[in-house]
One Martini backbone bead per residue (centre of mass of N, CA, C, O) as a GRO file, in nm:
protein
  403
    1UNK     BB    1   9.032   9.900   8.205
    2UNK     BB    2   9.379   9.836   8.123
    3UNK     BB    3   9.665   9.813   8.344
    4UNK     BB    4  10.019   9.868   8.355
    5UNK     BB    5  10.241   9.828   8.631
    6UNK     BB    6  10.571   9.978   8.680
    7UNK     BB    7  10.812   9.884   8.941
    8UNK     BB    8  11.062   9.869   9.183
    9UNK     BB    9  10.818   9.844   9.380
   10UNK     BB   10  10.593   9.706   9.598
   11UNK     BB   11  10.297   9.753   9.692
   12UNK     BB   12  10.210   9.921  10.007
   13UNK     BB   13  10.050  10.063  10.286
   14UNK     BB   14  10.353  10.121  10.339
   15UNK     BB   15  10.669  10.214  10.374
   16UNK     BB   16  10.876   9.943  10.234
   17UNK     BB   17  11.186   9.989  10.124
   18UNK     BB   18  11.013  10.228  10.001
   19UNK     BB   19  10.771  10.383   9.777
   20UNK     BB   20  10.490  10.188   9.841
   21UNK     BB   21  10.241  10.359   9.939
   22UNK     BB   22  10.147  10.536   9.708
   23UNK     BB   23  10.042  10.323   9.498
   24UNK     BB   24   9.848  10.183   9.685
   25UNK     BB   25   9.658  10.445   9.741
   26UNK     BB   26   9.584  10.479   9.441
   27UNK     BB   27   9.444  10.190   9.404
   28UNK     BB   28   9.227  10.146   9.636
   29UNK     BB   29   9.025  10.390   9.489
   30UNK     BB   30   8.963  10.286   9.229
   31UNK     BB   31   8.792  10.222   8.977
   32UNK     BB   32   8.617   9.923   8.904
   33UNK     BB   33   8.705   9.928   8.578
   34UNK     BB   34   9.012   9.878   8.681
   35UNK     BB   35   9.273   9.687   8.562
   36UNK     BB   36   9.566   9.544   8.736
   37UNK     BB   37   9.909   9.492   8.643
   38UNK     BB   38  10.201   9.401   8.817
   39UNK     BB   39  10.541   9.507   8.770
   40UNK     BB   40  10.817   9.392   8.979
   41UNK     BB   41  11.139   9.411   9.148
   42UNK     BB   42  11.121   9.407   9.461
   43UNK     BB   43  11.321   9.607   9.635
   44UNK     BB   44  11.147   9.566   9.919
   45UNK     BB   45  11.119   9.257   9.990
   46UNK     BB   46  10.860   9.103   9.967
   47UNK     BB   47  10.683   8.856  10.049
   48UNK     BB   48  10.473   8.620   9.930
   49UNK     BB   49  10.259   8.667  10.143
   50UNK     BB   50  10.231   8.975  10.114
   51UNK     BB   51  10.171   8.982   9.813
   52UNK     BB   52   9.905   8.826   9.838
   53UNK     BB   53   9.767   9.036  10.017
   54UNK     BB   54   9.780   9.269   9.813
   55UNK     BB   55   9.616   9.135   9.591
   56UNK     BB   56   9.354   9.113   9.764
   57UNK     BB   57   9.323   9.414   9.854
   58UNK     BB   58   9.348   9.530   9.534
   59UNK     BB   59   9.277   9.351   9.299
   60UNK     BB   60   9.554   9.216   9.184
   61UNK     BB   61   9.839   9.149   8.975
   62UNK     BB   62  10.162   9.001   9.059
   63UNK     BB   63  10.484   9.045   8.898
   64UNK     BB   64  10.807   8.922   8.903
   65UNK     BB   65  11.123   9.073   8.850
   66UNK     BB   66  11.436   9.032   8.768
   67UNK     BB   67  11.728   9.131   8.824
   68UNK     BB   68  11.982   9.233   8.677
   69UNK     BB   69  12.296   9.110   8.681
   70UNK     BB   70  12.458   9.376   8.676
   71UNK     BB   71  12.312   9.499   8.919
   72UNK     BB   72  12.375   9.283   9.133
   73UNK     BB   73  12.680   9.305   9.109
   74UNK     BB   74  12.711   9.598   9.203
   75UNK     BB   75  12.576   9.558   9.483
   76UNK     BB   76  12.739   9.320   9.598
   77UNK     BB   77  13.037   9.484   9.540
   78UNK     BB   78  13.017   9.794   9.578
   79UNK     BB   79  13.025   9.958   9.277
   80UNK     BB   80  12.977  10.286   9.298
   81UNK     BB   81  13.187  10.413   9.096
   82UNK     BB   82  13.028  10.352   8.834
   83UNK     BB   83  12.822  10.589   8.857
   84UNK     BB   84  13.027  10.817   8.777
   85UNK     BB   85  13.044  10.709   8.461
   86UNK     BB   86  12.754  10.786   8.421
   87UNK     BB   87  12.511  10.980   8.260
   88UNK     BB   88  12.305  10.824   8.437
   89UNK     BB   89  12.119  10.686   8.637
   90UNK     BB   90  12.123  10.355   8.702
   91UNK     BB   91  11.807  10.285   8.676
   92UNK     BB   92  11.778  10.382   8.379
   93UNK     BB   93  11.916  10.106   8.253
   94UNK     BB   94  11.671   9.959   8.304
   95UNK     BB   95  11.512   9.670   8.157
   96UNK     BB   96  11.297   9.475   8.007
   97UNK     BB   97  11.243   9.179   7.923
   98UNK     BB   98  11.131   9.029   7.640
   99UNK     BB   99  10.917   8.848   7.776
  100UNK     BB  100  10.761   9.078   7.911
  101UNK     BB  101  10.696   9.243   7.661
  102UNK     BB  102  10.535   9.022   7.521
  103UNK     BB  103  10.315   8.994   7.738
  104UNK     BB  104  10.212   9.288   7.722
  105UNK     BB  105  10.140   9.291   7.421
  106UNK     BB  106   9.936   9.055   7.442
  107UNK     BB  107   9.742   9.209   7.649
  108UNK     BB  108   9.680   9.499   7.557
  109UNK     BB  109   9.679   9.764   7.706
  110UNK     BB  110   9.561  10.091   7.758
  111UNK     BB  111   9.801  10.126   7.981
  112UNK     BB  112  10.115  10.261   8.088
  113UNK     BB  113  10.249  10.248   8.429
  114UNK     BB  114  10.498  10.441   8.572
  115UNK     BB  115  10.742  10.423   8.849
  116UNK     BB  116  10.961  10.661   8.879
  117UNK     BB  117  11.212  10.860   8.770
  118UNK     BB  118  11.397  10.609   8.623
  119UNK     BB  119  11.152  10.477   8.419
  120UNK     BB  120  11.175  10.606   8.129
  121UNK     BB  121  11.320  10.374   7.986
  122UNK     BB  122  11.089  10.169   8.004
  123UNK     BB  123  10.872  10.345   7.857
  124UNK     BB  124  11.034  10.336   7.581
  125UNK     BB  125  10.924  10.029   7.523
  126UNK     BB  126  10.610  10.185   7.481
  127UNK     BB  127  10.544  10.398   7.240
  128UNK     BB  128  10.249  10.277   7.138
  129UNK     BB  129  10.146  10.367   7.414
  130UNK     BB  130   9.978  10.469   7.663
  131UNK     BB  131  10.119  10.698   7.918
  132UNK     BB  132  10.224  10.696   8.269
  133UNK     BB  133  10.434  10.911   8.479
  134UNK     BB  134  10.523  10.852   8.807
  135UNK     BB  135  10.782  10.994   8.954
  136UNK     BB  136  10.674  11.205   9.178
  137UNK     BB  137  10.943  11.363   9.162
  138UNK     BB  138  11.220  11.589   9.141
  139UNK     BB  139  11.556  11.516   9.157
  140UNK     BB  140  11.671  11.768   9.034
  141UNK     BB  141  11.553  11.956   9.247
  142UNK     BB  142  11.685  11.829   9.489
  143UNK     BB  143  11.984  11.892   9.402
  144UNK     BB  144  11.945  12.193   9.366
  145UNK     BB  145  11.876  12.246   9.669
  146UNK     BB  146  12.142  12.126   9.784
  147UNK     BB  147  12.343  12.342   9.667
  148UNK     BB  148  12.248  12.576   9.891
  149UNK     BB  149  12.364  12.432  10.123
  150UNK     BB  150  12.599  12.468  10.365
  151UNK     BB  151  12.693  12.177  10.383
  152UNK     BB  152  12.766  12.146  10.084
  153UNK     BB  153  12.963  12.405  10.059
  154UNK     BB  154  13.157  12.282  10.315
  155UNK     BB  155  13.178  12.000  10.139
  156UNK     BB  156  13.344  11.868   9.889
  157UNK     BB  157  13.222  11.582   9.848
  158UNK     BB  158  12.929  11.670   9.860
  159UNK     BB  159  12.939  11.871   9.629
  160UNK     BB  160  13.021  11.669   9.407
  161UNK     BB  161  12.780  11.479   9.440
  162UNK     BB  162  12.560  11.684   9.376
  163UNK     BB  163  12.654  11.776   9.098
  164UNK     BB  164  12.654  11.501   8.956
  165UNK     BB  165  12.351  11.439   9.010
  166UNK     BB  166  12.233  11.684   8.877
  167UNK     BB  167  12.334  11.624   8.592
  168UNK     BB  168  12.199  11.348   8.554
  169UNK     BB  169  11.899  11.446   8.608
  170UNK     BB  170  11.894  11.663   8.394
  171UNK     BB  171  11.932  11.484   8.155
  172UNK     BB  172  11.690  11.296   8.200
  173UNK     BB  173  11.454  11.514   8.230
  174UNK     BB  174  11.519  11.662   7.953
  175UNK     BB  175  11.450  11.358   7.803
  176UNK     BB  176  11.172  11.335   7.833
  177UNK     BB  177  10.905  11.229   7.693
  178UNK     BB  178  10.687  11.436   7.448
  179UNK     BB  179  10.468  11.282   7.360
  180UNK     BB  180  10.122  11.254   7.323
  181UNK     BB  181  10.120  10.949   7.486
  182UNK     BB  182  10.246  11.119   7.740
  183UNK     BB  183  10.234  11.149   8.101
  184UNK     BB  184  10.283  11.347   8.404
  185UNK     BB  185  10.323  11.274   8.762
  186UNK     BB  186  10.293  11.485   9.052
  187UNK     BB  187  10.341  11.577   9.420
  188UNK     BB  188  10.474  11.847   9.303
  189UNK     BB  189  10.456  12.165   9.201
  190UNK     BB  190  10.756  12.247   9.172
  191UNK     BB  191  10.833  11.995   9.010
  192UNK     BB  192  10.661  12.041   8.760
  193UNK     BB  193  10.781  12.326   8.697
  194UNK     BB  194  11.079  12.242   8.672
  195UNK     BB  195  11.050  12.042   8.437
  196UNK     BB  196  10.932  12.255   8.241
  197UNK     BB  197  11.189  12.424   8.226
  198UNK     BB  198  11.380  12.177   8.110
  199UNK     BB  199  11.091  12.066   7.958
  200UNK     BB  200  10.856  12.238   7.787
  201UNK     BB  201  10.690  11.988   7.632
  202UNK     BB  202  10.576  11.876   7.878
  203UNK     BB  203  10.313  11.666   8.030
  204UNK     BB  204  10.244  11.810   8.344
  205UNK     BB  205  10.111  11.711   8.671
  206UNK     BB  206   9.943  11.806   8.977
  207UNK     BB  207   9.883  11.584   9.252
  208UNK     BB  208   9.789  11.514   9.536
  209UNK     BB  209   9.866  11.352   9.818
  210UNK     BB  210   9.770  11.081   9.972
  211UNK     BB  211   9.653  10.972  10.254
  212UNK     BB  212   9.687  10.671  10.415
  213UNK     BB  213   9.584  10.700  10.734
  214UNK     BB  214   9.283  10.696  10.946
  215UNK     BB  215   9.151  10.644  11.249
  216UNK     BB  216   8.983  10.933  11.280
  217UNK     BB  217   8.767  11.180  11.136
  218UNK     BB  218   8.636  11.267  11.449
  219UNK     BB  219   8.849  11.390  11.618
  220UNK     BB  220   8.916  11.511  11.936
  221UNK     BB  221   9.091  11.808  11.964
  222UNK     BB  222   9.306  11.765  12.250
  223UNK     BB  223   9.527  11.853  12.453
  224UNK     BB  224   9.719  11.773  12.688
  225UNK     BB  225   9.700  11.905  13.017
  226UNK     BB  226   9.970  11.849  13.149
  227UNK     BB  227  10.130  11.749  12.877
  228UNK     BB  228  10.252  11.818  12.587
  229UNK     BB  229  10.277  11.616  12.297
  230UNK     BB  230  10.593  11.573  12.141
  231UNK     BB  231  10.701  11.528  11.791
  232UNK     BB  232  10.955  11.342  11.612
  233UNK     BB  233  10.961  11.214  11.271
  234UNK     BB  234  11.221  11.026  11.160
  235UNK     BB  235  11.514  11.066  11.017
  236UNK     BB  236  11.858  11.131  11.064
  237UNK     BB  237  11.946  11.336  10.794
  238UNK     BB  238  11.999  11.535  10.515
  239UNK     BB  239  11.704  11.645  10.537
  240UNK     BB  240  11.746  11.726  10.872
  241UNK     BB  241  12.019  11.820  10.974
  242UNK     BB  242  12.021  12.134  11.002
  243UNK     BB  243  11.746  12.191  11.144
  244UNK     BB  244  11.800  12.001  11.385
  245UNK     BB  245  12.060  12.126  11.491
  246UNK     BB  246  11.937  12.403  11.551
  247UNK     BB  247  11.718  12.309  11.747
  248UNK     BB  248  11.901  12.154  11.951
  249UNK     BB  249  12.087  12.389  12.016
  250UNK     BB  250  11.865  12.575  12.126
  251UNK     BB  251  11.764  12.390  12.351
  252UNK     BB  252  12.044  12.355  12.498
  253UNK     BB  253  12.068  12.694  12.537
  254UNK     BB  254  11.879  12.723  12.744
  255UNK     BB  255  11.779  12.843  13.010
  256UNK     BB  256  11.670  12.738  13.312
  257UNK     BB  257  11.383  12.848  13.286
  258UNK     BB  258  11.314  12.730  13.001
  259UNK     BB  259  11.371  12.434  13.067
  260UNK     BB  260  11.161  12.409  13.282
  261UNK     BB  261  10.922  12.482  13.105
  262UNK     BB  262  10.952  12.253  12.904
  263UNK     BB  263  10.945  12.008  13.106
  264UNK     BB  264  10.656  12.094  13.229
  265UNK     BB  265  10.495  12.113  12.923
  266UNK     BB  266  10.664  11.864  12.796
  267UNK     BB  267  10.653  11.564  12.594
  268UNK     BB  268  10.943  11.432  12.443
  269UNK     BB  269  10.956  11.272  12.115
  270UNK     BB  270  11.147  11.030  11.923
  271UNK     BB  271  11.085  10.888  11.587
  272UNK     BB  272  11.371  10.706  11.501
  273UNK     BB  273  11.672  10.709  11.324
  274UNK     BB  274  11.995  10.857  11.427
  275UNK     BB  275  11.949  11.017  11.732
  276UNK     BB  276  12.137  10.946  11.971
  277UNK     BB  277  12.336  11.188  11.990
  278UNK     BB  278  12.119  11.412  12.013
  279UNK     BB  279  11.985  11.305  12.269
  280UNK     BB  280  12.233  11.322  12.452
  281UNK     BB  281  12.266  11.626  12.432
  282UNK     BB  282  11.997  11.703  12.560
  283UNK     BB  283  12.025  11.552  12.830
  284UNK     BB  284  12.289  11.701  12.925
  285UNK     BB  285  12.130  11.989  12.921
  286UNK     BB  286  11.820  11.906  13.054
  287UNK     BB  287  11.652  11.760  12.841
  288UNK     BB  288  11.364  11.584  12.802
  289UNK     BB  289  11.387  11.261  12.623
  290UNK     BB  290  11.241  11.032  12.394
  291UNK     BB  291  11.333  10.716  12.237
  292UNK     BB  292  11.207  10.576  11.919
  293UNK     BB  293  11.298  10.358  11.657
  294UNK     BB  294  11.039  10.150  11.666
  295UNK     BB  295  10.719  10.063  11.516
  296UNK     BB  296  10.466   9.856  11.399
  297UNK     BB  297  10.252  10.113  11.425
  298UNK     BB  298  10.255  10.430  11.326
  299UNK     BB  299   9.967  10.551  11.363
  300UNK     BB  300   9.913  10.445  11.654
  301UNK     BB  301  10.143  10.624  11.769
  302UNK     BB  302  10.088  10.930  11.676
  303UNK     BB  303   9.800  10.962  11.826
  304UNK     BB  304   9.944  11.024  12.115
  305UNK     BB  305   9.982  11.311  11.996
  306UNK     BB  306   9.976  11.671  11.934
  307UNK     BB  307  10.271  11.729  11.806
  308UNK     BB  308  10.457  11.799  11.500
  309UNK     BB  309  10.791  11.821  11.420
  310UNK     BB  310  10.946  11.952  11.096
  311UNK     BB  311  11.297  11.950  11.039
  312UNK     BB  312  11.346  12.053  10.719
  313UNK     BB  313  11.598  12.145  10.479
  314UNK     BB  314  11.505  11.939  10.252
  315UNK     BB  315  11.313  11.883   9.945
  316UNK     BB  316  11.043  11.700   9.784
  317UNK     BB  317  10.734  11.707   9.736
  318UNK     BB  318  10.569  11.493   9.968
  319UNK     BB  319  10.522  11.445  10.316
  320UNK     BB  320  10.383  11.173  10.456
  321UNK     BB  321  10.423  11.220  10.767
  322UNK     BB  322  10.286  11.494  10.771
  323UNK     BB  323  10.015  11.417  10.652
  324UNK     BB  324   9.935  11.200  10.866
  325UNK     BB  325   9.942  11.386  11.112
  326UNK     BB  326   9.721  11.582  11.025
  327UNK     BB  327   9.494  11.370  10.967
  328UNK     BB  328   9.530  11.284  11.296
  329UNK     BB  329   9.539  11.585  11.459
  330UNK     BB  330   9.807  11.714  11.433
  331UNK     BB  331  10.020  11.961  11.487
  332UNK     BB  332  10.197  12.138  11.241
  333UNK     BB  333  10.551  12.195  11.262
  334UNK     BB  334  10.734  12.371  10.997
  335UNK     BB  335  10.896  12.391  10.729
  336UNK     BB  336  10.848  12.468  10.406
  337UNK     BB  337  10.936  12.181  10.301
  338UNK     BB  338  10.743  12.014  10.486
  339UNK     BB  339  10.460  12.177  10.375
  340UNK     BB  340  10.466  12.133  10.094
  341UNK     BB  341  10.173  12.042   9.904
  342UNK     BB  342   9.990  12.113  10.138
  343UNK     BB  343   9.651  12.188  10.248
  344UNK     BB  344   9.792  12.452  10.401
  345UNK     BB  345   9.804  12.732  10.643
  346UNK     BB  346   9.952  12.969  10.795
  347UNK     BB  347   9.788  13.009  11.112
  348UNK     BB  348   9.533  12.803  11.028
  349UNK     BB  349   9.663  12.476  10.964
  350UNK     BB  350   9.952  12.575  11.054
  351UNK     BB  351  10.313  12.589  11.139
  352UNK     BB  352  10.555  12.811  11.029
  353UNK     BB  353  10.917  12.801  11.006
  354UNK     BB  354  11.264  12.934  10.972
  355UNK     BB  355  11.375  12.916  11.277
  356UNK     BB  356  11.470  12.833  11.596
  357UNK     BB  357  11.373  13.090  11.741
  358UNK     BB  358  11.079  13.074  11.648
  359UNK     BB  359  11.002  12.796  11.775
  360UNK     BB  360  11.049  12.874  12.068
  361UNK     BB  361  10.821  13.085  12.081
  362UNK     BB  362  10.597  12.887  12.015
  363UNK     BB  363  10.645  12.691  12.260
  364UNK     BB  364  10.579  12.915  12.469
  365UNK     BB  365  10.274  12.971  12.365
  366UNK     BB  366  10.102  12.710  12.370
  367UNK     BB  367  10.031  12.674  12.683
  368UNK     BB  368   9.870  12.960  12.676
  369UNK     BB  369   9.712  12.864  12.374
  370UNK     BB  370   9.555  12.591  12.314
  371UNK     BB  371   9.294  12.661  12.160
  372UNK     BB  372   9.429  12.790  11.913
  373UNK     BB  373   9.599  12.530  11.828
  374UNK     BB  374   9.362  12.332  11.808
  375UNK     BB  375   9.225  12.476  11.571
  376UNK     BB  376   9.454  12.439  11.370
  377UNK     BB  377   9.455  12.130  11.376
  378UNK     BB  378   9.162  12.100  11.277
  379UNK     BB  379   9.195  12.248  11.007
  380UNK     BB  380   9.410  12.056  10.896
  381UNK     BB  381   9.252  11.795  10.908
  382UNK     BB  382   9.013  11.883  10.724
  383UNK     BB  383   9.184  11.956  10.473
  384UNK     BB  384   9.318  11.680  10.425
  385UNK     BB  385   9.058  11.507  10.410
  386UNK     BB  386   8.959  11.664  10.155
  387UNK     BB  387   9.230  11.711   9.952
  388UNK     BB  388   9.370  11.402  10.036
  389UNK     BB  389   9.177  11.211   9.930
  390UNK     BB  390   9.190  10.909   9.785
  391UNK     BB  391   8.944  10.920   9.598
  392UNK     BB  392   9.003  11.191   9.467
  393UNK     BB  393   9.287  11.126   9.355
  394UNK     BB  394   9.203  10.878   9.191
  395UNK     BB  395   9.006  11.024   9.005
  396UNK     BB  396   9.215  11.215   8.884
  397UNK     BB  397   9.423  11.011   8.776
  398UNK     BB  398   9.228  10.813   8.612
  399UNK     BB  399   9.114  11.042   8.443
  400UNK     BB  400   9.385  11.116   8.316
  401UNK     BB  401   9.417  10.839   8.173
  402UNK     BB  402   9.137  10.853   7.999
  403UNK     BB  403   9.193  11.113   7.811
   0.00000   0.00000   0.00000
């Protein structure tokens, strides 16, 4: 079977300047009889050397497509206001050059595989071929969820931005091609259901997100006995803004007894960018916290910890950092949005919380019942290794393509 894969970013083993990890790990365990040629705009700017390494690792051929001149012009001169005038998201208007289309038609692949929500326009250039569109989540659902957030409703500019983007993505996703020769692939169950609501004729399926890398599948899960090592990983941005603020405010307002308990029982680290102000607030309140903005090997860093807290206020699809933490034996404590679409269950293989007061009580309980929480972490690890296994997901997806 010959497949042509078309993507804004070049696949890479981890997310590098965009969602490059997901397609990489879908390809790495594909059946041996599937040949893949990748056409990429390389928006994640991988070097020629790295691209060659990816070709060898995945046994694929990668061809770079130049960005359209109009697109580069808009980015170069920061003409973002133009986006407000468009009916659809800007990337939707990108099309493949005629020379590339001619090359693909000449190769006559068995399937055209497009990646990214906004590449439905490119897939429309190949209506005569069987097509798979890996969205991988619904951005329309993302903006819909953002509409209900207090931050959105209390900031006029943010509210208008969210409304405008919701309308654009609603238009686009409601017009997704529903021909018999195209299918849609999501890594979010709610995402697939949401798109079906706005586009009932669509053939959309949910396949779990593969976890990217596991250091050891038989890790002995035991929390550090002196101090439990606690981690928050990821950027401080609008995805985590509200839930993180609530958590940090609650930690800062602990009384002296509880702060002493926290500092004596936890070693608290934040891994990611944008947290400097929040870290300063915690330190001034008496909470000890370490900040690491970047590490060269993400997985090798996170396995040093026992627990990962995931304070996400909004989101769609599957959160790769949460998935990788659980797969590597960390106990995941997170909001419902952080843990959705992952094969775990509250109080059995993860800990789900709804507000900052609840998580404080959980953190008080963990040092008293380490064995109980270690068992939950182990159950989560085993479940993710089983149900988010790369080979299993690849078999499901490429079987979906062959049907």
